[in-house]
Amino acid sequence: MPLPKPPAKRADFLSRADFESQAAHRPARRAGRAQPGGEPVAPALLELLNEGTLPAAPPVAAKAPAIAAPAPQVVVARPERMRKPRGTGPATLFVLDTNVLMHDPTSLFRFDEHDVYLPMITLEELDGHKRGMTEVARNARQVSRDLDALAANMPTRDAAGRSEGIALNRTGHREAGGKLFFQTDLIHVSLPQGLPAGKADNQILGVVKALVEQQPHRDVVLVSKDINMRIKARALGLPAEDYFNDKTLDDGDLLYTGTLQLPADFWDKHAKTVESWQQGGLTYYRIGGDIVGSLLINQFVYLEAPGAPSLYAKVIEITGKTAVLRTLKDYTHQKNSIWGVMARNRDQNFAFNLLMDPECDFITLTGTAGSGKTLMSLASGLAQVMDDRRYTEIIVTRVTVPVGEDIGFLPGTEEEKMSPWMGALDDNLEVLSKTDSGAGEWGRAATNDLVRSKIKIKSLNFMRGRTFLNKFVIIDEAQNLTPKQMKTLITRAGPGTKIVCLGNLAQIDTPYLTEGSSGLTYAVDRFKGWAHSGHVTLARGERSRLADFASEVL
């Protein structure tokens, strides 16, 4: 059908006839191809039928025509595709202990399609912990606000007094597909005589036991962060589990190390396809193959094989199936020493290349005791503050968690109160001051005063709302931080600020934190592969032979 004539002038409209002619039904252009017999073939019929039904067979004609028409095509209408459920049976009912809610205030919405049950004693304990400025009190208040929003429009009850539950996704948490149930009836359960009935943990155990007896068709599981409570539950024959959603990794060995060893036949496989060029005194390699899929930006690769040239490089670009490697600056040589400090092993050389890179804004260093994390970070910070003038000052902070019994309140200002916690800083500054042997006693004293003026010691308690501009921030003992505290500190960074997190995941002193739930593990896992961050795990200690042997055998 020909198109209507274009408008004769601007902002003109189509006529009503032209508009209706375009919307009218158009007859088929081809009714059917003419066959040699002269009899056209009827078009194929489309019939939408329910699944499982087939049309009845047509009756057999007494005399077949010369050219039979093809059988009508049957199109079966498929049902709408639904989301595949994670489980086939009824949803599991998880009974939450109070410590789970106070540990993770969003734990209500982290059980997928399963249901959550809150005993009344749990709400009583939440009410008792909501006062104060501690992290536990803030979490308790957040849980109370979430419960208030969920229970704003409680569903009606049936004749027996049972409730259908509250949908957990009604406040916007789409990942939660289950329901929330409150304990509203008094439950009489006979616990063993050795368990006093007045204790809150035992009352929760009684609720779990009653739910197991009342709902035998579904799994009822107690979730608690209290190890002793889980032991008592299993001793009574009740299923109990730890809360695992706060853990970034199930196994500490799966943590990203920041390094990758290339296979021994790397040069044999890539000798013909690799591209290399030099720029700025460094060599660049463009490689391809299957190994590119296992590489990340700012990841270090190395090749140490007998009979093959060694390679120490960093991944700087990944495009499709190719990656670009750049060789490193050798900080193991005396001419490249930083404030008299040289790298003593391969991992320390990797760490120095990250610390001195102005394009890396966030760096994490993990390793055993005595691997040089604090010394390298402090030397790199002083070199970029005093020599390069890249940053204005160094800010050092750490978590004030004592190893043993606390000695009480400390007198003085903020820095004076933090000075006992910064013994590691003083030890490393003493090492750095001894490297300048030609300055004499007066020169070293003047250097120490100048260095002290460029280092500020801050407490974590007063970091909320601050913004660091052009600062070199060192967060020591970061393994004792929670993921929420780690987020608070990292978001303080302003333009031109570098943050370095140091820690040993084997020396966690904070209660309720493990290697999998530490804020340092959380940061390493979330920042891997970002173009402006890097991570190195220092596997070898360099403090002394006594410290290295003790870290292995004790």
Coordinates of C-alpha atoms in Angstrom, one line a residue, residues 202-429:
N202 CA 16.9 -21.5 78.1
Q203 CA 13.5 -19.8 77.3
I204 CA 14.6 -19.6 73.6
L205 CA 15.6 -23.2 73.7
G206 CA 12.1 -24.0 75.0
V207 CA 10.5 -22.1 72.2
V208 CA 12.6 -24.0 69.6
K209 CA 11.6 -27.3 71.2
A210 CA 7.9 -26.4 71.2
L211 CA 8.1 -25.3 67.5
V212 CA 9.7 -28.6 66.5
E213 CA 6.9 -30.5 68.2
Q214 CA 4.1 -28.2 66.8
Q215 CA 5.4 -28.2 63.2
P216 CA 6.9 -31.6 62.4
H217 CA 6.4 -31.0 58.7
R218 CA 9.1 -28.3 58.4
D219 CA 12.6 -27.8 59.6
V220 CA 13.0 -25.5 62.7
V221 CA 16.6 -24.3 63.2
L222 CA 18.0 -22.1 65.9
V223 CA 20.5 -19.5 64.7
S224 CA 22.8 -18.1 67.4
K225 CA 26.3 -16.5 67.7
D226 CA 26.6 -18.0 71.2
I227 CA 28.7 -21.2 71.0
N228 CA 27.5 -22.5 74.3
M229 CA 23.9 -22.0 73.4
R230 CA 24.4 -24.0 70.2
I231 CA 26.1 -26.8 72.2
K232 CA 23.1 -26.9 74.6
A233 CA 20.7 -27.0 71.7
R234 CA 22.5 -29.9 70.1
A235 CA 22.6 -31.7 73.4
L236 CA 18.8 -31.5 73.6
G237 CA 18.5 -32.8 70.0
L238 CA 17.6 -29.5 68.5
P239 CA 19.1 -28.2 65.2
A240 CA 21.3 -25.2 65.7
E241 CA 23.5 -23.2 63.4
D242 CA 25.9 -20.2 63.4
Y243 CA 25.1 -17.1 61.5
F244 CA 27.1 -17.3 58.3
N245 CA 25.9 -14.3 56.3
D246 CA 28.3 -11.9 57.9
K247 CA 31.3 -13.9 56.6
T248 CA 32.9 -12.7 53.4
L249 CA 34.7 -16.0 52.9
D250 CA 34.1 -19.4 54.4
D251 CA 37.8 -20.3 54.3
G252 CA 40.6 -17.9 55.0
D253 CA 42.8 -19.7 52.5
L254 CA 40.5 -18.5 49.7
L255 CA 41.4 -14.9 50.3
Y256 CA 42.8 -13.0 47.4
T257 CA 46.6 -12.8 47.8
G258 CA 47.3 -10.2 45.1
T259 CA 50.0 -12.3 43.4
L260 CA 50.0 -15.1 40.9
Q261 CA 52.8 -17.5 39.9
L262 CA 53.1 -18.0 36.2
P263 CA 53.6 -21.6 34.9
A264 CA 57.1 -22.7 34.1
D265 CA 56.4 -23.0 30.4
F266 CA 55.0 -19.5 30.1
W267 CA 57.6 -18.3 27.7
D268 CA 57.4 -21.4 25.5
K269 CA 53.7 -20.9 25.1
H270 CA 53.6 -17.2 24.5
A271 CA 57.0 -16.5 22.9
K272 CA 55.4 -16.2 19.4
T273 CA 52.3 -14.2 20.3
V274 CA 53.6 -11.8 23.0
E275 CA 54.2 -8.2 22.1
S276 CA 56.7 -6.1 24.1
W277 CA 57.9 -2.5 24.1
Q278 CA 59.7 -0.1 26.4
Q279 CA 58.5 3.1 27.8
G280 CA 59.9 5.2 30.6
G281 CA 62.5 2.7 31.5
L282 CA 60.0 -0.1 32.0
T283 CA 59.1 -3.0 29.7
Y284 CA 55.5 -3.7 28.7
Y285 CA 54.2 -7.1 27.6
R286 CA 50.8 -7.8 25.9
I287 CA 49.8 -11.4 26.4
G288 CA 46.8 -13.6 25.5
G289 CA 45.5 -17.0 26.1
D290 CA 43.6 -18.8 28.9
I291 CA 45.7 -17.2 31.6
V292 CA 44.1 -13.8 31.0
G293 CA 40.8 -15.1 32.5
S294 CA 42.5 -15.5 35.9
L295 CA 44.2 -12.1 36.1
L296 CA 42.9 -9.0 37.8
I297 CA 44.0 -5.3 37.5
N298 CA 46.9 -4.4 39.8
Q299 CA 47.7 -8.1 40.4
F300 CA 51.3 -9.1 40.5
V301 CA 52.6 -12.0 38.4
Y302 CA 56.0 -13.6 38.7
L303 CA 58.0 -16.3 37.1
E304 CA 60.8 -18.1 38.9
A305 CA 61.9 -21.2 37.0
P306 CA 65.3 -22.7 36.5
G307 CA 66.6 -22.2 33.0
A308 CA 64.0 -19.5 32.2
P309 CA 64.4 -15.7 32.5
S310 CA 62.6 -14.4 35.6
L311 CA 59.7 -12.0 35.3
Y312 CA 58.2 -9.7 37.9
A313 CA 55.3 -7.6 36.6
K314 CA 52.0 -6.0 37.4
V315 CA 48.8 -6.3 35.4
I316 CA 47.8 -2.8 34.3
E317 CA 45.2 -3.4 31.6
I318 CA 42.8 -6.2 30.6
T319 CA 41.0 -5.8 27.3
G320 CA 39.0 -8.8 26.1
K321 CA 41.3 -11.8 25.8
T322 CA 44.5 -9.8 26.1
A323 CA 46.3 -8.3 29.1
V324 CA 49.2 -5.9 29.4
L325 CA 51.9 -6.5 32.0
R326 CA 54.4 -3.9 33.2
T327 CA 57.7 -4.7 34.8
L328 CA 58.4 -3.4 38.3
K329 CA 60.9 -1.1 39.9
D330 CA 63.5 -3.0 41.9
Y331 CA 63.3 -1.8 45.5
T332 CA 65.7 -4.6 46.6
H333 CA 68.6 -2.5 45.2
Q334 CA 70.4 0.1 47.4
K335 CA 69.9 2.9 44.8
N336 CA 66.1 2.5 45.1
S337 CA 65.9 2.4 48.9
I338 CA 63.2 4.4 50.6
W339 CA 64.5 6.3 53.6
G340 CA 67.2 3.6 53.9
V341 CA 64.7 0.7 53.8
M342 CA 65.1 -1.9 51.0
A343 CA 62.8 -4.8 50.1
R344 CA 64.2 -8.1 51.4
N345 CA 62.0 -10.5 49.5
R346 CA 59.7 -10.6 46.5
D347 CA 56.5 -9.8 48.4
Q348 CA 58.0 -6.7 50.0
N349 CA 59.1 -5.5 46.5
F350 CA 55.5 -5.9 45.3
A351 CA 54.3 -3.9 48.4
F352 CA 56.8 -1.1 47.7
N353 CA 55.6 -0.8 44.1
L354 CA 52.0 -0.4 45.4
L355 CA 52.9 2.1 48.2
M356 CA 54.9 4.3 45.9
D357 CA 52.3 4.3 43.0
P358 CA 50.4 7.6 43.0
E359 CA 47.5 5.9 41.0
C360 CA 46.7 3.5 43.9
D361 CA 44.4 5.2 46.4
F362 CA 43.6 2.1 48.6
I363 CA 46.2 -0.5 49.6
T364 CA 45.8 -3.5 51.9
L365 CA 48.8 -5.4 53.3
T366 CA 48.3 -8.6 55.2
G367 CA 50.9 -11.0 56.6
T368 CA 52.5 -12.6 59.5
A369 CA 54.1 -10.8 62.5
G370 CA 57.4 -9.1 61.5
S371 CA 56.8 -9.1 57.7
G372 CA 57.5 -5.3 57.5
K373 CA 54.0 -4.0 56.9
T374 CA 54.2 -1.0 59.3
L375 CA 57.9 -0.1 58.5
M376 CA 57.3 -0.1 54.7
S377 CA 54.1 1.9 55.0
L378 CA 55.8 4.5 57.2
A379 CA 58.9 4.8 55.1
S380 CA 56.8 5.2 51.9
G381 CA 54.6 7.8 53.6
L382 CA 57.6 9.8 54.8
A383 CA 59.2 9.6 51.3
Q384 CA 56.0 11.0 49.7
V385 CA 55.4 13.6 52.3
M386 CA 58.9 14.9 53.0
D387 CA 60.6 14.3 49.7
D388 CA 58.0 14.3 46.9
R389 CA 55.5 16.6 48.7
R390 CA 52.7 14.5 47.3
Y391 CA 50.8 14.5 50.6
T392 CA 50.7 17.0 53.3
E393 CA 51.0 14.7 56.4
I394 CA 50.7 11.2 57.6
I395 CA 47.7 10.2 59.8
V396 CA 48.1 7.0 61.8
T397 CA 45.2 5.3 63.6
R398 CA 44.4 1.9 65.0
V399 CA 41.8 0.0 66.9
T400 CA 42.2 0.3 70.7
V401 CA 41.6 -3.4 71.6
P402 CA 43.9 -4.6 74.4
V403 CA 45.5 -8.0 74.3
G404 CA 45.1 -8.7 78.0
E405 CA 43.4 -6.8 80.9
D406 CA 42.8 -3.1 80.3
I407 CA 44.8 -0.7 82.5
G408 CA 42.1 1.8 82.8
F409 CA 41.7 5.4 81.5
L410 CA 44.6 7.2 80.1
P411 CA 45.4 10.8 80.9
G412 CA 46.1 13.7 78.5
T413 CA 45.0 14.8 75.1
E414 CA 43.9 12.6 72.2
E415 CA 47.4 12.0 71.0
E416 CA 48.7 11.4 74.5
K417 CA 45.9 8.8 75.1
M418 CA 46.8 7.1 71.8
S419 CA 50.5 7.1 72.3
P420 CA 50.6 3.8 74.4
W421 CA 48.8 2.1 71.5
M422 CA 51.4 3.5 69.0
G423 CA 54.4 1.6 70.3
A424 CA 54.9 0.1 66.9
L425 CA 55.1 3.6 65.4
D426 CA 57.8 4.6 67.8
D427 CA 59.8 1.4 67.1
N428 CA 59.7 2.0 63.4
L429 CA 60.6 5.7 63.6

